[in-house]
PDB file of C-alpha atoms in Angstrom:
ATOM      1  CA  MET A1097       0.134  -0.064  -0.128  1.00 66.00           C
ATOM      2  CA  GLU A1098       0.977   3.516  -0.554  1.00 82.00           C
ATOM      3  CA  LEU A1099       1.750   4.254   3.309  1.00 86.00           C
ATOM      4  CA  LYS A1100       4.487   1.592   3.220  1.00 87.00           C
ATOM      5  CA  ASP A1101       6.373   3.821   0.566  1.00 89.00           C
ATOM      6  CA  ILE A1102       5.769   6.745   2.794  1.00 90.00           C
ATOM      7  CA  LEU A1103       7.368   4.925   5.717  1.00 89.00           C
ATOM      8  CA  LYS A1104      10.296   3.809   3.607  1.00 90.00           C
ATOM      9  CA  THR A1105      11.193   7.357   2.043  1.00 90.00           C
ATOM     10  CA  VAL A1106       9.952   9.795   4.753  1.00 93.00           C
ATOM     11  CA  PRO A1107      12.190   9.353   7.866  1.00 92.00           C
ATOM     12  CA  GLU A1108      10.506  12.218   9.611  1.00 94.00           C
ATOM     13  CA  VAL A1109       7.296  10.381   9.788  1.00 94.00           C
ATOM     14  CA  GLN A1110       8.759   7.201  10.495  1.00 92.00           C
ATOM     15  CA  GLY A1111      10.419   8.584  13.332  1.00 93.00           C
ATOM     16  CA  LEU A1112       7.464   9.949  15.016  1.00 93.00           C
ATOM     17  CA  VAL A1113       5.281   6.843  14.090  1.00 93.00           C
ATOM     18  CA  GLY A1114       8.060   4.672  15.991  1.00 91.00           C
ATOM     19  CA  HIS A1115      10.055   1.534  15.010  1.00 89.00           C
ATOM     20  CA  GLU A1116       7.437  -0.823  16.454  1.00 90.00           C
ATOM     21  CA  ASP A1117       4.244   0.587  14.672  1.00 88.00           C
ATOM     22  CA  ALA A1118       6.268   1.396  11.423  1.00 88.00           C
ATOM     23  CA  GLY A1119       7.353  -2.304  11.374  1.00 88.00           C
ATOM     24  CA  LYS A1120       3.619  -3.543  11.954  1.00 87.00           C
ATOM     25  CA  LEU A1121       2.484  -1.522   8.686  1.00 85.00           C
ATOM     26  CA  MET A1122       5.512  -2.569   6.701  1.00 85.00           C
ATOM     27  CA  ASN A1123       4.822  -6.205   7.273  1.00 85.00           C
ATOM     28  CA  THR A1124       1.203  -6.068   6.508  1.00 77.00           C
ATOM     29  CA  LYS A1125       0.121  -8.217   3.901  1.00 73.00           C
ATOM     30  CA  GLU A1126      -2.630  -7.422   1.312  1.00 61.00           C
ATOM     31  CA  TYR A1127      -4.492 -10.728   2.582  1.00 54.00           C
ATOM     32  CA  ASP A1128      -4.235  -9.959   6.310  1.00 59.00           C
ATOM     33  CA  GLY A1129      -7.441  -9.608   8.039  1.00 57.00           C
ATOM     34  CA  GLY A1130      -9.210  -6.244   7.930  1.00 69.00           C
ATOM     35  CA  ASN A1131      -9.434  -5.728  11.668  1.00 80.00           C
ATOM     36  CA  GLN A1132      -5.436  -6.445  11.986  1.00 81.00           C
ATOM     37  CA  VAL A1133      -4.908  -3.713   9.377  1.00 84.00           C
ATOM     38  CA  LYS A1134      -7.171  -1.268  11.088  1.00 87.00           C
ATOM     39  CA  SER A1135      -5.576  -1.969  14.420  1.00 89.00           C
ATOM     40  CA  ASN A1136      -1.960  -1.138  12.867  1.00 88.00           C
ATOM     41  CA  LEU A1137      -3.076   2.099  10.988  1.00 90.00           C
ATOM     42  CA  GLN A1138      -5.101   3.284  14.064  1.00 91.00           C
ATOM     43  CA  SER A1139      -2.081   2.676  16.291  1.00 93.00           C
ATOM     44  CA  ALA A1140       0.371   4.403  14.001  1.00 93.00           C
ATOM     45  CA  PHE A1141      -1.866   7.351  13.040  1.00 93.00           C
ATOM     46  CA  ALA A1142      -2.434   7.777  16.959  1.00 93.00           C
ATOM     47  CA  LYS A1143       1.314   7.741  17.518  1.00 93.00           C
ATOM     48  CA  LEU A1144       1.646  10.438  14.873  1.00 94.00           C
ATOM     49  CA  MET A1145      -1.098  12.778  16.031  1.00 93.00           C
ATOM     50  CA  THR A1146      -0.220  12.435  19.776  1.00 92.00           C
ATOM     51  CA  ALA A1147       3.617  13.147  19.268  1.00 93.00           C
ATOM     52  CA  ASN A1148       5.112  15.630  21.170  1.00 92.00           C
ATOM     53  CA  LYS A1149       4.721  19.332  19.891  1.00 91.00           C
ATOM     54  CA  ASP A1150       8.752  19.775  19.776  1.00 94.00           C
ATOM     55  CA  MET A1151       9.209  16.641  18.008  1.00 95.00           C
ATOM     56  CA  VAL A1152       6.382  17.601  15.514  1.00 94.00           C
ATOM     57  CA  SER A1153       7.764  20.905  15.033  1.00 95.00           C
ATOM     58  CA  GLU A1154      11.459  19.535  14.197  1.00 96.00           C
ATOM     59  CA  ALA A1155       9.882  16.907  11.893  1.00 96.00           C
ATOM     60  CA  VAL A1156       8.165  19.240   9.970  1.00 96.00           C
ATOM     61  CA  SER A1157      11.128  21.712   9.537  1.00 96.00           C
ATOM     62  CA  LYS A1158      13.293  18.769   8.660  1.00 96.00           C
ATOM     63  CA  LEU A1159      11.128  17.369   6.127  1.00 96.00           C
ATOM     64  CA  THR A1160      10.197  20.948   4.316  1.00 96.00           C
ATOM     65  CA  SER A1161      13.777  21.848   4.178  1.00 96.00           C
ATOM     66  CA  ARG A1162      14.628  18.570   2.697  1.00 95.00           C
ATOM     67  CA  LEU A1163      12.011  18.916   0.054  1.00 96.00           C
ATOM     68  CA  ASN A1164      13.002  22.400  -0.817  1.00 96.00           C
ATOM     69  CA  ILE A1165      16.294  21.023  -1.530  1.00 96.00           C
ATOM     70  CA  GLU A1166      15.345  18.140  -3.438  1.00 95.00           C
ATOM     71  CA  SER A1167      13.053  20.249  -5.593  1.00 96.00           C
ATOM     72  CA  LYS A1168      16.109  21.644  -7.335  1.00 95.00           C
ATOM     73  CA  ILE A1169      17.393  18.410  -8.742  1.00 96.00           C
ATOM     74  CA  ARG A1170      14.058  16.536  -9.353  1.00 95.00           C
ATOM     75  CA  THR A1171      10.392  16.948  -9.734  1.00 96.00           C
ATOM     76  CA  LEU A1172       8.478  16.680  -6.611  1.00 96.00           C
ATOM     77  CA  THR A1173       5.388  14.454  -6.259  1.00 94.00           C
ATOM     78  CA  ASP A1174       1.849  16.041  -5.906  1.00 94.00           C
ATOM     79  CA  LYS A1175       1.931  15.149  -2.230  1.00 94.00           C
ATOM     80  CA  GLU A1176       5.565  16.369  -1.512  1.00 95.00           C
ATOM     81  CA  GLN A1177       4.365  19.666  -3.164  1.00 96.00           C
ATOM     82  CA  LEU A1178       1.225  19.417  -0.955  1.00 95.00           C
ATOM     83  CA  ILE A1179       3.459  19.161   2.050  1.00 96.00           C
ATOM     84  CA  LEU A1180       5.173  22.284   1.284  1.00 96.00           C
ATOM     85  CA  SER A1181       1.877  24.085   0.589  1.00 95.00           C
ATOM     86  CA  LEU A1182       0.496  23.154   3.835  1.00 95.00           C
ATOM     87  CA  GLU A1183       3.522  23.931   5.693  1.00 95.00           C
ATOM     88  CA  LYS A1184       3.186  27.775   4.549  1.00 94.00           C
ATOM     89  CA  GLN A1185      -0.221  27.911   5.850  1.00 92.00           C
ATOM     90  CA  TYR A1186       0.024  26.154   8.986  1.00 91.00           C
ATOM     91  CA  GLN A1187       3.525  26.114  10.177  1.00 88.00           C
ATOM     92  CA  GLN A1188       4.619  23.324  12.642  1.00 88.00           C
ATOM     93  CA  ASP A1189       1.211  21.854  12.594  1.00 91.00           C
ATOM     94  CA  VAL A1190       0.974  17.877  12.761  1.00 93.00           C
ATOM     95  CA  GLY A1191      -1.642  18.101   9.961  1.00 92.00           C
ATOM     96  CA  VAL A1192       1.100  18.726   7.716  1.00 94.00           C
ATOM     97  CA  LEU A1193       2.679  15.435   8.204  1.00 95.00           C
ATOM     98  CA  ALA A1194      -0.752  13.533   8.795  1.00 93.00           C
ATOM     99  CA  ALA A1195      -1.674  14.534   5.234  1.00 93.00           C
ATOM    100  CA  LEU A1196       0.713  11.899   3.984  1.00 93.00           C
ATOM    101  CA  PHE A1197      -1.781   9.223   5.583  1.00 92.00           C
ATOM    102  CA  PHE A1198      -4.523  10.520   3.498  1.00 93.00           C
ATOM    103  CA  ASN A1199      -5.578  10.087  -0.276  1.00 92.00           C
ATOM    104  CA  TYR A1200      -4.970  13.423  -2.013  1.00 94.00           C
ATOM    105  CA  VAL A1201      -7.702  14.035  -4.521  1.00 95.00           C
ATOM    106  CA  LYS A1202      -7.784  16.680  -7.246  1.00 94.00           C
ATOM    107  CA  LEU A1203     -11.255  16.970  -8.664  1.00 95.00           C
ATOM    108  CA  SER A1204     -12.001  18.905 -12.293  1.00 95.00           C
ATOM    109  CA  PRO A1205     -15.046  20.777 -12.915  1.00 93.00           C
ATOM    110  CA  GLY A1206     -18.152  18.441 -12.763  1.00 93.00           C
ATOM    111  CA  GLU A1207     -16.614  15.930 -10.509  1.00 96.00           C
ATOM    112  CA  ALA A1208     -17.624  15.124  -6.785  1.00 96.00           C
ATOM    113  CA  LEU A1209     -16.964  12.789  -4.369  1.00 93.00           C
ATOM    114  CA  TYR A1210     -18.921  11.550  -1.100  1.00 91.00           C
ATOM    115  CA  ILE A1211     -17.238  11.032   2.547  1.00 90.00           C
ATOM    116  CA  GLY A1212     -18.968   8.847   4.854  1.00 87.00           C
ATOM    117  CA  ALA A1213     -19.254   9.172   8.313  1.00 86.00           C
ATOM    118  CA  ASN A1214     -16.074   9.172  10.537  1.00 88.00           C
ATOM    119  CA  GLU A1215     -13.848   9.526   7.428  1.00 89.00           C
ATOM    120  CA  PRO A1216     -11.301  12.314   8.042  1.00 88.00           C
ATOM    121  CA  HIS A1217     -10.979  14.874   5.440  1.00 88.00           C
ATOM    122  CA  ALA A1218      -9.793  18.372   4.654  1.00 88.00           C
ATOM    123  CA  TYR A1219     -10.817  20.934   1.819  1.00 88.00           C
ATOM    124  CA  LEU A1220      -7.639  22.263   0.536  1.00 90.00           C
ATOM    125  CA  SER A1221      -8.284  24.744  -2.112  1.00 90.00           C
ATOM    126  CA  GLY A1222     -10.692  25.791  -5.175  1.00 91.00           C
ATOM    127  CA  GLU A1223     -14.350  26.265  -5.196  1.00 90.00           C
ATOM    128  CA  CYS A1224     -16.672  23.632  -4.380  1.00 91.00           C
ATOM    129  CA  ILE A1225     -20.073  22.842  -3.231  1.00 92.00           C
ATOM    130  CA  GLU A1226     -20.505  20.718  -0.064  1.00 92.00           C
ATOM    131  CA  CYS A1227     -23.615  19.021   1.087  1.00 93.00           C
ATOM    132  CA  MET A1228     -23.528  17.656   4.730  1.00 89.00           C
ATOM    133  CA  ALA A1229     -26.035  15.381   6.379  1.00 86.00           C
ATOM    134  CA  THR A1230     -27.482  15.716   9.876  1.00 82.00           C
ATOM    135  CA  SER A1231     -24.549  15.662  12.054  1.00 78.00           C
ATOM    136  CA  ASP A1232     -24.235  15.611  16.081  1.00 70.00           C
ATOM    137  CA  ASN A1233     -20.558  17.138  15.772  1.00 72.00           C
ATOM    138  CA  VAL A1234     -17.347  18.058  14.127  1.00 80.00           C
ATOM    139  CA  VAL A1235     -14.295  16.446  15.517  1.00 82.00           C
ATOM    140  CA  ARG A1236     -11.062  18.298  14.407  1.00 82.00           C
ATOM    141  CA  ALA A1237      -7.230  17.174  14.684  1.00 79.00           C
ATOM    142  CA  GLY A1238      -5.093  19.591  12.676  1.00 81.00           C
ATOM    143  CA  LEU A1239      -4.907  22.236  10.138  1.00 83.00           C
ATOM    144  CA  THR A1240      -7.146  24.668  11.885  1.00 80.00           C
ATOM    145  CA  PRO A1241      -7.219  27.163  14.507  1.00 80.00           C
ATOM    146  CA  LYS A1242     -10.446  26.098  16.212  1.00 81.00           C
ATOM    147  CA  TYR A1243     -10.521  23.418  18.983  1.00 80.00           C
ATOM    148  CA  ILE A1244      -8.956  20.130  18.261  1.00 82.00           C
ATOM    149  CA  ASP A1245      -9.630  16.772  19.859  1.00 87.00           C
ATOM    150  CA  VAL A1246      -7.146  14.276  18.632  1.00 88.00           C
ATOM    151  CA  GLN A1247      -8.048  11.538  21.102  1.00 89.00           C
ATOM    152  CA  THR A1248     -11.669  11.401  20.062  1.00 89.00           C
ATOM    153  CA  LEU A1249     -10.611  11.560  16.313  1.00 87.00           C
ATOM    154  CA  CYS A1250      -8.185   8.835  16.486  1.00 90.00           C
ATOM    155  CA  SER A1251     -10.664   6.486  18.348  1.00 90.00           C
ATOM    156  CA  MET A1252     -13.654   7.107  15.934  1.00 90.00           C
ATOM    157  CA  LEU A1253     -12.181   6.825  12.528  1.00 90.00           C
ATOM    158  CA  THR A1254     -12.916   3.840  10.200  1.00 89.00           C
ATOM    159  CA  TYR A1255      -9.352   3.515   8.776  1.00 88.00           C
ATOM    160  CA  LYS A1256     -10.616   2.101   5.584  1.00 86.00           C
ATOM    161  CA  GLN A1257      -7.895   1.472   2.948  1.00 83.00           C
ATOM    162  CA  ALA A1258      -9.545   2.764  -0.632  1.00 84.00           C
ATOM    163  CA  PHE A1259      -9.320   5.692  -3.005  1.00 87.00           C
ATOM    164  CA  PRO A1260     -12.756   7.493  -2.968  1.00 89.00           C
ATOM    165  CA  GLU A1261     -15.123   6.879  -5.559  1.00 90.00           C
ATOM    166  CA  ILE A1262     -15.342  10.007  -7.999  1.00 94.00           C
ATOM    167  CA  LEU A1263     -18.891  10.859  -9.166  1.00 94.00           C
ATOM    168  CA  ARG A1264     -19.410  12.419 -12.368  1.00 95.00           C
ATOM    169  CA  GLY A1265     -23.064  12.770 -12.298  1.00 95.00           C
ATOM    170  CA  VAL A1266     -25.919  11.307 -14.437  1.00 96.00           C
ATOM    171  CA  PRO A1267     -28.112  13.380 -16.526  1.00 96.00           C
ATOM    172  CA  VAL A1268     -31.756  13.111 -15.406  1.00 95.00           C
ATOM    173  CA  GLN A1269     -33.230  15.671 -17.809  1.00 94.00           C
ATOM    174  CA  PRO A1270     -31.702  18.336 -20.168  1.00 94.00           C
ATOM    175  CA  HIS A1271     -29.343  20.532 -18.609  1.00 95.00           C
ATOM    176  CA  VAL A1272     -29.641  18.881 -15.064  1.00 96.00           C
ATOM    177  CA  ARG A1273     -26.957  16.454 -13.821  1.00 97.00           C
ATOM    178  CA  ARG A1274     -27.651  14.486 -10.626  1.00 96.00           C
ATOM    179  CA  TYR A1275     -25.009  13.303  -8.131  1.00 97.00           C
ATOM    180  CA  THR A1276     -26.285  10.434  -5.795  1.00 94.00           C
ATOM    181  CA  PRO A1277     -24.456   9.405  -2.806  1.00 91.00           C
ATOM    182  CA  PRO A1278     -25.081   5.862  -1.364  1.00 89.00           C
ATOM    183  CA  PHE A1279     -27.101   7.073   1.548  1.00 87.00           C
ATOM    184  CA  ASP A1280     -30.468   8.445   2.075  1.00 89.00           C
ATOM    185  CA  GLU A1281     -30.224  11.933   3.433  1.00 92.00           C
ATOM    186  CA  PHE A1282     -29.461  13.885   0.156  1.00 94.00           C
ATOM    187  CA  GLU A1283     -28.831  14.297  -3.529  1.00 96.00           C
ATOM    188  CA  VAL A1284     -27.331  17.253  -5.351  1.00 97.00           C
ATOM    189  CA  ASP A1285     -28.374  18.315  -8.858  1.00 97.00           C
ATOM    190  CA  CYS A1286     -26.282  20.779 -10.948  1.00 97.00           C
ATOM    191  CA  CYS A1287     -28.690  22.843 -13.318  1.00 97.00           C
ATOM    192  CA  LEU A1288     -26.895  24.759 -16.109  1.00 96.00           C
ATOM    193  CA  VAL A1289     -29.441  27.094 -17.736  1.00 96.00           C
ATOM    194  CA  PRO A1290     -28.355  28.468 -21.199  1.00 96.00           C
ATOM    195  CA  PRO A1291     -29.240  31.802 -22.084  1.00 95.00           C
ATOM    196  CA  GLY A1292     -32.503  32.268 -23.717  1.00 90.00           C
ATOM    197  CA  GLU A1293     -33.817  28.830 -22.358  1.00 93.00           C
ATOM    198  CA  LEU A1294     -36.366  27.709 -19.898  1.00 94.00           C
ATOM    199  CA  VAL A1295     -35.445  24.800 -17.794  1.00 95.00           C
ATOM    200  CA  VAL A1296     -38.240  22.961 -15.688  1.00 95.00           C
ATOM    201  CA  ILE A1297     -37.422  21.172 -12.771  1.00 94.00           C
ATOM    202  CA  SER A1298     -39.960  18.320 -12.183  1.00 91.00           C
ATOM    203  CA  PRO A1299     -41.505  18.065  -8.660  1.00 92.00           C
ATOM    204  CA  VAL A1300     -39.842  15.790  -6.015  1.00 93.00           C
ATOM    205  CA  PRO A1301     -41.457  14.267  -2.915  1.00 94.00           C
ATOM    206  CA  GLY A1302     -39.082  16.218  -0.594  1.00 94.00           C
ATOM    207  CA  PRO A1303     -38.259  19.827   0.008  1.00 95.00           C
ATOM    208  CA  SER A1304     -35.271  21.297  -1.879  1.00 96.00           C
ATOM    209  CA  ILE A1305     -32.704  23.968  -1.432  1.00 97.00           C
ATOM    210  CA  PHE A1306     -31.361  26.018  -4.661  1.00 97.00           C
ATOM    211  CA  LEU A1307     -28.267  27.808  -4.583  1.00 97.00           C
ATOM    212  CA  VAL A1308     -27.210  29.998  -7.306  1.00 97.00           C
ATOM    213  CA  MET A1309     -23.548  29.774  -8.074  1.00 95.00           C
ATOM    214  CA  THR A1310     -23.005  32.052 -11.261  1.00 95.00           C
ATOM    215  CA  GLY A1311     -25.237  34.079 -13.790  1.00 95.00           C
ATOM    216  CA  GLU A1312     -28.580  35.889 -13.310  1.00 95.00           C
ATOM    217  CA  GLY A1313     -32.066  34.895 -13.888  1.00 95.00           C
ATOM    218  CA  GLU A1314     -35.262  34.073 -12.585  1.00 95.00           C
ATOM    219  CA  LEU A1315     -36.754  31.251 -10.306  1.00 95.00           C
ATOM    220  CA  GLN A1316     -40.449  30.496 -10.261  1.00 94.00           C
ATOM    221  CA  ALA A1317     -41.626  28.130  -7.784  1.00 91.00           C
ATOM    222  CA  ASP A1318     -45.132  26.787  -8.982  1.00 77.00           C
ATOM    223  CA  SER A1319     -47.396  28.332 -11.391  1.00 69.00           C
ATOM    224  CA  GLN A1320     -49.478  30.273  -8.918  1.00 66.00           C
ATOM    225  CA  SER A1321     -46.459  32.590  -7.867  1.00 72.00           C
ATOM    226  CA  ALA A1322     -44.585  35.239  -9.455  1.00 77.00           C
ATOM    227  CA  GLY A1323     -40.981  34.567 -10.270  1.00 84.00           C
ATOM    228  CA  GLU A1324     -38.209  35.710  -7.942  1.00 90.00           C
ATOM    229  CA  LYS A1325     -34.919  37.299  -9.219  1.00 93.00           C
ATOM    230  CA  ALA A1326     -32.095  35.002  -8.810  1.00 94.00           C
ATOM    231  CA  LYS A1327     -28.393  36.179  -8.879  1.00 94.00           C
ATOM    232  CA  GLU A1328     -24.995  34.692  -7.727  1.00 95.00           C
ATOM    233  CA  GLY A1329     -25.205  34.009  -4.072  1.00 95.00           C
ATOM    234  CA  ASP A1330     -28.894  33.690  -3.757  1.00 96.00           C
ATOM    235  CA  VAL A1331     -30.588  30.744  -1.916  1.00 96.00           C
ATOM    236  CA  PHE A1332     -34.202  29.568  -2.272  1.00 96.00           C
ATOM    237  CA  PHE A1333     -36.172  27.151  -0.421  1.00 96.00           C
ATOM    238  CA  VAL A1334     -38.702  24.891  -2.295  1.00 95.00           C
ATOM    239  CA  PRO A1335     -41.300  22.787  -0.677  1.00 95.00           C
ATOM    240  CA  ALA A1336     -41.968  19.311  -1.647  1.00 95.00           C
ATOM    241  CA  TYR A1337     -44.138  18.589  -5.018  1.00 94.00           C
ATOM    242  CA  THR A1338     -43.370  21.921  -6.364  1.00 94.00           C
ATOM    243  CA  GLU A1339     -42.420  22.528 -10.100  1.00 94.00           C
ATOM    244  CA  VAL A1340     -39.707  25.021 -10.526  1.00 95.00           C
ATOM    245  CA  LYS A1341     -39.056  26.885 -13.674  1.00 95.00           C
ATOM    246  CA  LEU A1342     -35.571  28.413 -14.191  1.00 96.00           C
ATOM    247  CA  SER A1343     -34.673  31.052 -16.906  1.00 95.00           C
ATOM    248  CA  THR A1344     -31.797  33.319 -17.458  1.00 94.00           C
ATOM    249  CA  CYS A1345     -31.149  37.205 -17.853  1.00 90.00           C
ATOM    250  CA  GLY A1346     -28.669  38.467 -20.090  1.00 84.00           C
ATOM    251  CA  PRO A1347     -26.086  36.646 -22.560  1.00 90.00           C
ATOM    252  CA  GLU A1348     -24.628  34.184 -19.913  1.00 93.00           C
ATOM    253  CA  SER A1349     -25.655  30.890 -18.500  1.00 95.00           C
ATOM    254  CA  MET A1350     -26.846  30.640 -14.792  1.00 97.00           C
ATOM    255  CA  GLN A1351     -25.615  27.750 -12.926  1.00 96.00           C
ATOM    256  CA  LEU A1352     -27.620  26.456  -9.852  1.00 97.00           C
ATOM    257  CA  TYR A1353     -27.381  23.536  -7.346  1.00 97.00           C
ATOM    258  CA  ARG A1354     -30.196  21.844  -5.687  1.00 97.00           C
ATOM    259  CA  ALA A1355     -29.934  19.927  -2.744  1.00 97.00           C
ATOM    260  CA  GLY A1356     -32.762  17.657  -1.607  1.00 96.00           C
ATOM    261  CA  VAL A1357     -33.555  14.423   0.025  1.00 94.00           C
ATOM    262  CA  ASN A1358     -32.065  11.309  -1.840  1.00 93.00           C
ATOM    263  CA  SER A1359     -34.863   9.983  -4.565  1.00 90.00           C
ATOM    264  CA  ARG A1360     -33.956   6.411  -3.285  1.00 89.00           C
ATOM    265  CA  PHE A1361     -35.599   7.437   0.219  1.00 89.00           C
ATOM    266  CA  PHE A1362     -39.020   7.685  -1.573  1.00 86.00           C
ATOM    267  CA  SER A1363     -38.575   4.652  -3.645  1.00 78.00           C
TER     268      SER A1363
END
C-alpha cells in the first residue's frame, strides 16, 4: 500500500510513528485480516497525532527543508508539493505530516466525491459545493485554529484503505445532472440554464434548497406565484411537490445547485 512507501521514504514520519508501529505496517500483507490492518493503522496514526509538539515541529522543519533542497534536482510528487503548501499555511502543525496518511484527490469541474461518516477529510483549495448530512458534531485534529480533539478523532475513524469513488453525475433531464451518494439523506443536482432557455425542474417528494452559483435569472416555484429574481449567492427554499421554472437574464448561463432528500428514500 502507498503508506508503506511513505514510511520507507519519509524518515521524519517514521520517526514519529516509532519503529514498532512502522514495522507492523511495513509487514502488513494485502490478505491480512481487516481488523488487524485497522488496528495497525489506528495505532500508527495515533502515535503520529499525539507526538510531542517539539518533535512534530522538528520533523516538519526537517521534511520541508529536505523537500525544498530536493526540488532543485528533481520534480516533487503531488503529495510532496502538498506538504510544502500546507506548511506555508500551518507551520509546525501535525496535520502537515498527517496529510501523508490520506488520499490526495484533485477534482475537475463537474466531478464530485462523497465522504462517509467518521472519515477524516480536509478541503484544501478551489471552489466547490459541499452538502452535509445531519451531524451531531465535527471533530478536528489539525490544520485549523479551532478546537482540536485528537483522542476522540483517532478512536472514531474507520481506517478504510481505498481511494474514494469519483462521481461525475448522471443526466436526469436536459441541463440537469444528478449526483447521488450511497445514503438516504441527500442528493445534489447541478442545473445549467443556457441563455434564452427555460428549464423546468420536475416536482420531487421532498423539500429542496437551490443555490445560485453564477449568472442571473429568474426562479419560479409553482405556477401560482410570481417569479423571483435570482443572482449569484442567492438561496431559495422550495417545498416538496413543487415544480420549478428557471430562466436566465442576459447573455450568460446561470448555474444553480439543488440539494434535496435522496430519491431512493422515496422508492
